[in-house]
Each structure stands twice: as structure tokens, then as C-alpha cells.
Short mmCIF file of C-alpha atoms in Angstrom, two decimals:
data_model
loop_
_atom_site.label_atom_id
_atom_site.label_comp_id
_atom_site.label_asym_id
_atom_site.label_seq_id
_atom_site.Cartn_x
_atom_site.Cartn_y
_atom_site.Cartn_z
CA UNK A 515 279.14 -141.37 85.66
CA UNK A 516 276.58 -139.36 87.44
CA UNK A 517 278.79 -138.00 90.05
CA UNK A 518 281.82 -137.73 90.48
CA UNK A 519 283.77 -140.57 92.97
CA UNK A 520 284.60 -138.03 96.00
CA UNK A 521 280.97 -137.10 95.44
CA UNK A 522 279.55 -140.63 96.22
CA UNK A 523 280.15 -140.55 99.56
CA UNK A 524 278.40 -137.33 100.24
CA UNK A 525 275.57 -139.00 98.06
CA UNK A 526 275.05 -141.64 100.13
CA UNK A 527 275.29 -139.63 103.32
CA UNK A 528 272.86 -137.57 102.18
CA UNK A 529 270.70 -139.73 101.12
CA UNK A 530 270.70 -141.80 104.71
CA UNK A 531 270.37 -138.36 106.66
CA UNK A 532 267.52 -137.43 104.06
CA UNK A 533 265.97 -141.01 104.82
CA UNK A 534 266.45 -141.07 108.43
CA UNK A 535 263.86 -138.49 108.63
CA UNK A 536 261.55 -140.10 105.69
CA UNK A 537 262.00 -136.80 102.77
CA UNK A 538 263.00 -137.29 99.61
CA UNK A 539 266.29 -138.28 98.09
CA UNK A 540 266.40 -134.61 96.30
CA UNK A 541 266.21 -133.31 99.03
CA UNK A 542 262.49 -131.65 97.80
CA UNK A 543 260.71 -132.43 100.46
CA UNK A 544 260.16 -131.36 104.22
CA UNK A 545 264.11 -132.70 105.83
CA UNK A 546 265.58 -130.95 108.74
CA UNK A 547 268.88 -133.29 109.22
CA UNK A 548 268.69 -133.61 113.12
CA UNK A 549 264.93 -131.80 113.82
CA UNK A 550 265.75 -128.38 113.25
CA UNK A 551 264.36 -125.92 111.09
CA UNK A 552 261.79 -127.50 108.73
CA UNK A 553 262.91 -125.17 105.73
CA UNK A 554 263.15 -127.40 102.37
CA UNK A 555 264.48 -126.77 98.73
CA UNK A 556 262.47 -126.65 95.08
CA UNK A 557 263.84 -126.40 91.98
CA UNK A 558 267.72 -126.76 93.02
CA UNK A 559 270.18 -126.58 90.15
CA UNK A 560 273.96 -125.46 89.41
CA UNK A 561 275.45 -123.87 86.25
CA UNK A 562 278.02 -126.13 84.34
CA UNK A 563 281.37 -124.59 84.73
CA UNK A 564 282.65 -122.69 82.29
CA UNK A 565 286.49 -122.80 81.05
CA UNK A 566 288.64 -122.74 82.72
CA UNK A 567 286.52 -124.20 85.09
CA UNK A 568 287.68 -122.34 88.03
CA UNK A 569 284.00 -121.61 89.69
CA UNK A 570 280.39 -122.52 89.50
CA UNK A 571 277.21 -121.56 90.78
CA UNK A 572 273.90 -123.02 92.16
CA UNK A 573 270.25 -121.69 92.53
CA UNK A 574 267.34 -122.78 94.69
CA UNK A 575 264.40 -121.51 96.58
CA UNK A 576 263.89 -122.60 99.99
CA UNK A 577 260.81 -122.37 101.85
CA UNK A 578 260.42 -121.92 105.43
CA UNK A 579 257.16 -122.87 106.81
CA UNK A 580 258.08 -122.62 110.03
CA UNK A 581 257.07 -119.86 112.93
CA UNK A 582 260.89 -118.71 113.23
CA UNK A 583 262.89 -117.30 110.31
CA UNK A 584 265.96 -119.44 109.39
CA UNK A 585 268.97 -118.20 108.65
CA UNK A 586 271.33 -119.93 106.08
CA UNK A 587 274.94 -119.22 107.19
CA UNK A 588 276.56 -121.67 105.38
CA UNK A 589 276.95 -123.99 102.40
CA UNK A 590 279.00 -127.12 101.50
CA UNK A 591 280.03 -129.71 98.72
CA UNK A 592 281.72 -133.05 98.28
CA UNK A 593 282.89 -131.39 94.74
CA UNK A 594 284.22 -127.62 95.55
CA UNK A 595 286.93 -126.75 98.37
CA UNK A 596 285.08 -123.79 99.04
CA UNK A 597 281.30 -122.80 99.45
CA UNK A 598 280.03 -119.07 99.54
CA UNK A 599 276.88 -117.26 99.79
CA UNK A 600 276.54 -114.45 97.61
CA UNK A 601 274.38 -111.40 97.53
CA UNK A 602 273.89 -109.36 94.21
CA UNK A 603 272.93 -105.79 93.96
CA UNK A 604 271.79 -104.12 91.36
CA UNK A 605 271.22 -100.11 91.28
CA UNK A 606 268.09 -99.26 89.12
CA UNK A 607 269.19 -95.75 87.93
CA UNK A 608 273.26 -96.46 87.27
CA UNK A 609 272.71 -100.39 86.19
CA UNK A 610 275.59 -100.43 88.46
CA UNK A 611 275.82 -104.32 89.49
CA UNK A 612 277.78 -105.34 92.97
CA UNK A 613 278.39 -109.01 94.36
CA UNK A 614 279.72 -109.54 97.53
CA UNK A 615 280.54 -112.66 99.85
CA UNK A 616 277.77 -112.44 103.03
CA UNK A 617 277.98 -114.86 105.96
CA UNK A 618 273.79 -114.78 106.48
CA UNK A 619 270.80 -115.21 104.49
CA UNK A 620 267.82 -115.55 105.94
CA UNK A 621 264.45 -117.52 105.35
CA UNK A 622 261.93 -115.33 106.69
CA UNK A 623 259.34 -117.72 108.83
CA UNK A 624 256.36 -118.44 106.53
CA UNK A 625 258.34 -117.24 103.34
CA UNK A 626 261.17 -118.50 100.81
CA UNK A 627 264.34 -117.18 100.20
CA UNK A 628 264.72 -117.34 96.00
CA UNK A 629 268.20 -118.02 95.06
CA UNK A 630 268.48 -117.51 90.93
CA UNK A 631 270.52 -116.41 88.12
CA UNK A 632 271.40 -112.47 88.18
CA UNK A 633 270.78 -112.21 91.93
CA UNK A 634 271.44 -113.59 95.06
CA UNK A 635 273.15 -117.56 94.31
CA UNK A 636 275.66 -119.93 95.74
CA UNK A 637 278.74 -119.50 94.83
CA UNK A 638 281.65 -122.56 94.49
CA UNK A 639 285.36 -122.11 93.57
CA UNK A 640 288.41 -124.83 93.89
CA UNK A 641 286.03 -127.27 91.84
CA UNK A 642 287.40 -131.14 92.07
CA UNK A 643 286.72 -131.32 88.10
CA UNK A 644 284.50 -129.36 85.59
CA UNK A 645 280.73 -129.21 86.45
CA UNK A 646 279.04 -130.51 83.45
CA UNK A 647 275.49 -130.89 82.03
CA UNK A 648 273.65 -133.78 83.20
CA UNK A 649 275.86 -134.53 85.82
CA UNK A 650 274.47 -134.39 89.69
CA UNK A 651 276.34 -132.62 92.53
CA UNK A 652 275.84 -132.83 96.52
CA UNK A 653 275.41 -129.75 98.24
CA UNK A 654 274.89 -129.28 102.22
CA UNK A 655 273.14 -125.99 103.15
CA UNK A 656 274.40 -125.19 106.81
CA UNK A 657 271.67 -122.99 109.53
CA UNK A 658 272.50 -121.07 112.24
CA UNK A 659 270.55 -123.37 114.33
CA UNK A 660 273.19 -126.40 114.22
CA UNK A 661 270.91 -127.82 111.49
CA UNK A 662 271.41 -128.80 107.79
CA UNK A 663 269.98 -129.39 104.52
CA UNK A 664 271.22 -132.05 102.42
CA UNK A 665 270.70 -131.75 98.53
CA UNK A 666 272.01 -134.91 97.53
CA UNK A 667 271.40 -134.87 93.79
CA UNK A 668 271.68 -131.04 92.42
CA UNK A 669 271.25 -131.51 88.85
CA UNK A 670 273.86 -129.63 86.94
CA UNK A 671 272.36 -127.78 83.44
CA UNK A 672 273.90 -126.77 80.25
CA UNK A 673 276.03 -122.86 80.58
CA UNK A 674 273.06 -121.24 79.05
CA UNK A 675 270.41 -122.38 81.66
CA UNK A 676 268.21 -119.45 83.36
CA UNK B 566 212.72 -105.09 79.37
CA UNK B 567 212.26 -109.00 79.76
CA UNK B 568 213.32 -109.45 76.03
CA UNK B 569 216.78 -107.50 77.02
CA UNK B 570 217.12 -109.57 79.76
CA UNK B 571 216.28 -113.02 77.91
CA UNK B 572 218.85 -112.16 75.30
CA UNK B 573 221.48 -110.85 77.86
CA UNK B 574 221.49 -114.27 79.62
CA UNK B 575 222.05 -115.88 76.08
CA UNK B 576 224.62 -113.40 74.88
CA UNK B 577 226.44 -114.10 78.23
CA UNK B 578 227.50 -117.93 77.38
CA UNK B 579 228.39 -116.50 74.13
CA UNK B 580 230.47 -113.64 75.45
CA UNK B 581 232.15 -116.11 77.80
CA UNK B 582 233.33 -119.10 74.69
CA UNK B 583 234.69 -115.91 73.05
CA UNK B 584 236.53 -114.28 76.19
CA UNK B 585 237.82 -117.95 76.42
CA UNK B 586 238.66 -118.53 72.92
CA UNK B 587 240.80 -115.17 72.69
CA UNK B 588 243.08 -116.20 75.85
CA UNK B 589 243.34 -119.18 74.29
CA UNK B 590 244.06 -119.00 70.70
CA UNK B 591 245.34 -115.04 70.20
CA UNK B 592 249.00 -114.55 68.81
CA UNK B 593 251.36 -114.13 71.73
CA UNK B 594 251.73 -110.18 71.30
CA UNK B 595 255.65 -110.08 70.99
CA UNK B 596 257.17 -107.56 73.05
CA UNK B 597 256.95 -103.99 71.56
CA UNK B 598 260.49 -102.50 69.93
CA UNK B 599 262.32 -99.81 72.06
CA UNK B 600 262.43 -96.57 69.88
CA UNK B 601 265.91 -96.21 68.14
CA UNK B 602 268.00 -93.62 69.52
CA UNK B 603 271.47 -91.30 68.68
CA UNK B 604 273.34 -90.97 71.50
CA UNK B 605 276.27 -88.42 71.63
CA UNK B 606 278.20 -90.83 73.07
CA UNK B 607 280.05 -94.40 72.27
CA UNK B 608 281.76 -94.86 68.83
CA UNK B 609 285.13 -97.49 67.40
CA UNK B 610 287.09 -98.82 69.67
CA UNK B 611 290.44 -101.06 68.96
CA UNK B 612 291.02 -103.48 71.75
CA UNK B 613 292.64 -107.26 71.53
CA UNK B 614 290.93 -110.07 70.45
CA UNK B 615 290.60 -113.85 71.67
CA UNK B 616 293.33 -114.76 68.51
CA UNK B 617 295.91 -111.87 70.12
CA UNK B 618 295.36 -109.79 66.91
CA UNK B 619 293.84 -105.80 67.71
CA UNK B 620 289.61 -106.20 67.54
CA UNK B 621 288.14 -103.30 66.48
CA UNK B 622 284.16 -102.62 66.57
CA UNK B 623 284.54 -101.63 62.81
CA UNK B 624 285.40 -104.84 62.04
CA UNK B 625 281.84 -105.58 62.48
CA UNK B 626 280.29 -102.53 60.18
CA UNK B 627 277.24 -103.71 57.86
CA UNK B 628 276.51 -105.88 61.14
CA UNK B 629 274.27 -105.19 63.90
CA UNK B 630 276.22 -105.46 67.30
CA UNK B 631 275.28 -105.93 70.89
CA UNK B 632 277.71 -105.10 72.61
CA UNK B 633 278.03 -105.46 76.97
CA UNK B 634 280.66 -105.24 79.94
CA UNK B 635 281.79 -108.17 81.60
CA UNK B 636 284.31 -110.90 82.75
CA UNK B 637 284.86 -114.48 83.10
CA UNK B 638 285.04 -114.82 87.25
CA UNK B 639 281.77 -113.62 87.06
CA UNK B 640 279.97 -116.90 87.14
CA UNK B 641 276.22 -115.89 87.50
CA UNK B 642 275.67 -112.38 85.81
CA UNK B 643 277.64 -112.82 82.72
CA UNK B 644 276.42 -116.60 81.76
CA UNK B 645 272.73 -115.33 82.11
CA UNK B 646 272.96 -112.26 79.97
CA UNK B 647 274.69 -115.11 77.25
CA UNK B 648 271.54 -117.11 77.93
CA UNK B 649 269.52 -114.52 77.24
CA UNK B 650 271.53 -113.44 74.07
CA UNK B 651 270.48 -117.20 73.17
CA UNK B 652 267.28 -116.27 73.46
CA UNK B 653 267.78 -113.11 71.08
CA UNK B 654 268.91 -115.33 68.48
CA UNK B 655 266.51 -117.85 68.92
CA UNK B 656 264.14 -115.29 68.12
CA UNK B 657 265.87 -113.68 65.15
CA UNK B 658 266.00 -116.75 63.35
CA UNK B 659 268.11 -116.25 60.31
CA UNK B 660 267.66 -112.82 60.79
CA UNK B 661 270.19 -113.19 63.62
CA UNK B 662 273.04 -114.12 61.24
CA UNK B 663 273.70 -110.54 60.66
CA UNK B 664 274.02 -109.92 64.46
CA UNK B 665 277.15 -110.38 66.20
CA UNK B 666 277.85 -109.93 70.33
CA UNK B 667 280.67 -108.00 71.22
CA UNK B 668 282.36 -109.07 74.96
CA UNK B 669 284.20 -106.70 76.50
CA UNK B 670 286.08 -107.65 79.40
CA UNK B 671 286.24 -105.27 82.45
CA UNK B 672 288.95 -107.50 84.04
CA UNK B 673 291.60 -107.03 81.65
CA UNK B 674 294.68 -108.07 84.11
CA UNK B 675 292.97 -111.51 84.81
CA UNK B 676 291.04 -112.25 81.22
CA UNK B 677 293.94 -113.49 79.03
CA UNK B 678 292.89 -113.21 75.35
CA UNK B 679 293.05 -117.00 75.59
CA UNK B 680 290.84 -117.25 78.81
CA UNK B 681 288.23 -115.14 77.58
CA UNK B 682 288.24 -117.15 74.28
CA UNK B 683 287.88 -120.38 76.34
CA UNK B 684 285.04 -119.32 78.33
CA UNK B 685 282.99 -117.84 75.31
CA UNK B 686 283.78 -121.20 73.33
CA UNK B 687 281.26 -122.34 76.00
CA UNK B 688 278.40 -120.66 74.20
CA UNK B 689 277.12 -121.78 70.97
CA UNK B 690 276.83 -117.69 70.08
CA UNK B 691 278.61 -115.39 67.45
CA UNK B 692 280.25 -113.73 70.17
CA UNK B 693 283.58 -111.78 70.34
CA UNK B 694 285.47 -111.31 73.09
CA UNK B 695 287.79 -108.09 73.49
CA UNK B 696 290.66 -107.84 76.21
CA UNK B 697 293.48 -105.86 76.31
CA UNK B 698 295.20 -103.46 78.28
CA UNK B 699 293.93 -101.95 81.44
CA UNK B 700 294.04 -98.16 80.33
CA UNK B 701 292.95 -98.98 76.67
CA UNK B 702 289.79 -101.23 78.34
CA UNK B 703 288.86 -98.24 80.84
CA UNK B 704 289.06 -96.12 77.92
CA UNK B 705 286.93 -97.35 75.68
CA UNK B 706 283.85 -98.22 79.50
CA UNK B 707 284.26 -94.49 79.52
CA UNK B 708 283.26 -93.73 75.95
CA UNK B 709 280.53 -96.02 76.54
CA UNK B 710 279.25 -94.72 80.11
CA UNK B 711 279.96 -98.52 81.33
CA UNK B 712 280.63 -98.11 85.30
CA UNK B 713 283.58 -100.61 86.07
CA UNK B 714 285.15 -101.18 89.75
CA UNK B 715 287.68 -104.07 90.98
CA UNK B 716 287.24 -104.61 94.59
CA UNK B 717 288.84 -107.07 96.87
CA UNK B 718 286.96 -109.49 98.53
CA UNK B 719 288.78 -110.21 101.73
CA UNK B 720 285.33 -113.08 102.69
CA UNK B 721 285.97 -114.20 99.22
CA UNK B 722 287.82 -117.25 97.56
CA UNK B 723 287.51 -114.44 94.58
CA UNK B 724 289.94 -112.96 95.29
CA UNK B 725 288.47 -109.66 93.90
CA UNK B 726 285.07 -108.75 92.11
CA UNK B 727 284.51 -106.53 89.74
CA UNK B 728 281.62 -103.93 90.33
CA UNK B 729 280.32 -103.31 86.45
CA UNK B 730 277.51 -101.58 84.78
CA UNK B 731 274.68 -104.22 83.33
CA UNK B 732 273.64 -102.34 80.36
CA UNK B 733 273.34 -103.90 76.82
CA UNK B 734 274.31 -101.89 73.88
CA UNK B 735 272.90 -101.88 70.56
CA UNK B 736 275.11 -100.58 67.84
CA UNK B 737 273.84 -100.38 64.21
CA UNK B 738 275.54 -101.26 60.74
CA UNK B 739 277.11 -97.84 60.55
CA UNK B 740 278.77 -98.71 64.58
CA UNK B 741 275.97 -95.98 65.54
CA UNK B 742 275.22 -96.68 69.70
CA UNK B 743 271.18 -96.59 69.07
CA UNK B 744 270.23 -98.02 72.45
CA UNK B 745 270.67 -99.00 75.88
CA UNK B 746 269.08 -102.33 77.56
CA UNK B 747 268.55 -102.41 81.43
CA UNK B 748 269.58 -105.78 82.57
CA UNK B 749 266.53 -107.04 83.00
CA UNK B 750 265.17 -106.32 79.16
CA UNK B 751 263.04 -108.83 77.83
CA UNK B 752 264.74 -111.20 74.87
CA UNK B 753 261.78 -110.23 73.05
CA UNK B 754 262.21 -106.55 73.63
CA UNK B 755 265.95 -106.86 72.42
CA UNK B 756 265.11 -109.21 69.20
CA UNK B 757 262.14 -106.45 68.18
CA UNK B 758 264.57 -103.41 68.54
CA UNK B 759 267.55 -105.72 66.52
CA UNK B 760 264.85 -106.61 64.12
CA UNK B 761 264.27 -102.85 62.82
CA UNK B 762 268.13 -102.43 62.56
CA UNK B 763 268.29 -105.38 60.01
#
């Protein structure tokens, strides 16, 4: 069991918006949902949960090769109630680490936007189930421009992933 | 003249299989040891471990210890310096069975001993998790220099996050502090500066 039932659904629906505009069904390739910005995802993948499985977290770059920047303002996903963006901080002279919720991130127009482990990631709490290795999850990125990104098959890697 | 040239554009080749050869085939230089330290600060600490029972770092004396801040609603930060830690060991070898990783928790009200136990479970690491009271766990990030700040997150289904100092400790077999790792240390630069403590 790949995904998990609630997460079909959102499969599928990704995978027809993904198809409607001919990318791929990882979502890896050039797909703007409804024509709008033409920013896609490499390397997408979430962190297992960990006990007691009250959050989890997902990484990605997205590249914009577009004239505009795009601004991410939102995620989503069939498997988590709630979907955040979050920015990390780190202060070179204290080591002083700081995380905080934002509402924007932005995809500068001819760059990427690196989401990874010890910075700037997606951020999931009110999980259906545990996230576990080898399983697949569905996540919608949301753009200020009314258009989306579907990730219909996130693969999910073992705790210790980097 | 000519001759120097003639042999130059022989050499050249020659100069070129060998430039190749050494990219190719040299030892992957590990990354050099950070220089071992005293520190005036640090030192024992008692907290509570995962079982309930008091947790002291002398418990661990005649082990090497690498000791760092953290807490389990952190789901990014604190899983990736445990990945990395995997990657310390990895590199010890059996060298790494006298090394133990000390978890302290700067969210004290929130990481039950149980909880944190749970969450470390996750890791297949000799790690020990310390909780305990709030004054006691402040106590003990001061003797250590370790920066720790709960702040609410009104945008935030996390309900508060805790604002915490990244650094990685290393603590000899005598519970001496002998070094401090940025966050963003290489696992081979911890494993080499382990590896002269053992």
C-alpha cells in the first residue's frame, strides 16, 4: 500500500491535471495546472514521521524558468490537515537557529528556490497516519498567480535521509 | 631550443595521464581534525532520562560524548543533525562503539521522558535523551552556552517553536567539553576530532 486510501484520490487528480498538460506523473517536469507559471519540481521528497508522529516535513527545489518570479504562497496534502511554509534562520556568530511560519516564498524568474533539510522546508502537522519509508504522498504547491503544482507521488525516505 | 621543445610536447601527454590518474585514483583526503580544546565552561549535569530515572553525563565517563540541544517538534533541524550523527558512526566504524550521543531537550514542558524516548527509538544510534524540569534544563543550556527561546507561533499549527543554539559538543572520557561544532561541520570533520579522543 503505496499511499494511503484518502491519498488516492489526490493521486489520481494529480495525475489527470499533470496529464492534461502532457508533464510527468512526478510532477518533474514542466506542469503549470491551468497555464500559469511554468515553475516545476526536482528531487521532491518528505521525511518519515517520527513518533509520535505528530508532523513531517518535505524538501524540493523548484525551478522557475520563466521571465516573472513566482511566488509560492501555499501548500497542500491529501495526507496532513495542515500545510505550512517554513523559513529557517541560522545566525553564523551565535549558531542561534530560528524557524518561523511565512505566507510567501518566492521563485526568482530564471532561478530555483532550494527547499532542504536544515533550512527553508515544508512543513505538515495533523498527519492522517505515520509517514513511512517507501511510501508516496501527494502534495499541491499553491502560487500567488491562481496556479498550482501537483506532486502526485512525493516519495517518503527513511528518518535519517539528508 | 628545438630539443626542449620536442621533449616538452612529449612530456605534456605524460604530464596530462598523470594529472588524470591522481584525480582519479588518490585517497579521498578525509577531512582534517579540529584541534582539541579546554574550555572554562560546561561540566556534569543530572537531568531525567527516557526510563524516568535521573541521567547524568557521568554516567557516560571512559566514553566519548557528543552532546547537542534540541526537541522533538522540531521536525527538520533535529532529524538531520541525527543523520549526520549516522554519518559519524558510519565513519568510526567500531571505533564508534565507545561514542555515545547525548539529547538534550530544550522543550522540557512538551518532551515527556517517554516522548523523547519514542522519537529517538526512530534512530538506529546510541543516543540518550535527557528531559526534565524546566529550571534544571535551562540550567544545565547555560553551563553549556546553548541559546534556548520558546516562541509562539500565532501562523503556526506549532503551536510554539523553540529558538535553540545548533552547536555540537564534544566531551571527552574524563566529561572534559573539548570542542564546539557549527551546524554545518562536516561528518568527517566530527569523526577525525572523535577519532583522537578514542
Amino acid at each position: 500500500m503505496l499511499l494511503r486510501t484518502c491519498g488516492r484520490a489526490a493521486l489520481a487528480a494529480a495525475l489527470l491535471a499533470a496529464g492534461a498538460c502532457g508533464a510527468g506523473a512526478a510532477g518533474d517536469g514542466p506542469s503549470a495546472a491551468d497555464g500559469g507559471a511554468a515553475v516545476f519540481a526536482e528531487e521532491a521528497w518528505a521525511r518519515a514521521s517520527l513518533p509520535p508522529h505528530d508532523a513531517a516535513s518535505a524538501y524540493l527545489t523548484l525551478r522557475n524558468p520563466g521571465a516573472e518570479d513566482a511566488v509560492l504562497v501555499g501548500a497542500e496534502c491529501a495526507v496532513a490537515a495542515v500545510a505550512e511554509l517554513h523559513v529557517m534562520e541560522v545566525d553564523d556568530a551565535t549558531q542561534r537557529m530560528r524557524m518561523r511560519a511565512t505566507d510567501a516564498m518566492t521563485v526568482p524568474a530564471g532561478g530555483r528556490l532550494v527547499l532542504e533539510p536544515g533550512s527553508d522546508h515544508l512543513m505538515f502537522f495533523e498527519l492522517a497516519s505515520p509517514w513511512e519509508a517507501g511510501e508516496e504522498v501527494a502534495i499541491s504547491l499553491r502560487f500567488a498567480d491562481g496556479s498550482a503544482l501537483e506532486l502526485g507521488a512525493v516519495p517518503v525516505r527513511a528518518p535519517t535521509s539528508r | 631550443m628545438r630539443r626542449a621543445v620536442v621533449a616538452a610536447m612529449f612530456l605534456i601527454p605524460f604530464l596530462f595521464l598523470g594529472g588524470t590518474a591522481w584525480v582519479l585514483f588518490a585517497p579521498q583526503g578525509e577531512d582534517p581534525a579540529a584541534t582539541l580544546m579546554e574550555y572554562d565552561f560546561g561540566g556534569d549535569f543530572t537531568l531525567t532520562g527516557t526510563d524516568g530515572e535521573p541521567a547524568s553525563l557521568s554516567d557516560h565517563r571512559g566514553e566519548v560524548v557528543l552532546l547537542f540541544f534540541g526537541y522533538t517538534h522540531c521536525p527538520d533541524y533535529c532529524p538531520t543533525t541525527l543523520s549526520k550523527l549516522h554519518e559519524v558512526y558510519d565513519l568510526l566504524g567500531e571505533e564508534g562503539e565507545e561514542v555515545v550521543v547525548l539529547f538534550v531537550s530544550v522543550d522540557p514542558e512538551r518532551d515527556s521522558p517517554e516522548r523523547l524516548g519514542a522519537y529517538l527509538d526512530a534512530f538506529d544510534l546510541p543516543v540518550a535523551g535527557l528531559t526534565g524540569d524546566p529550571a534544571a534544563v535551562d540550567a544545565v543550556a547555560g553551563r553549556y552556552h546553548a541559546f534556548h527561546e520558546a516562541v509562539e507561533q500565532p501562523d503556526s499549527a506549532a503551536g510554539y517553536l523553540v529558538d535553540h543554539s545548533l552547536y555540537l559538543y564534544l566531551i571527552d572520557r574524563r566529561g572534559r567539553l573539548r570542542q564546539l561544532f557549527r551546524h554545518d561541520a562536516p561528518a568527517g570533520r566530527i569523526a577525525a576530532t572523535v577519532r583522537k579522543l578514542l
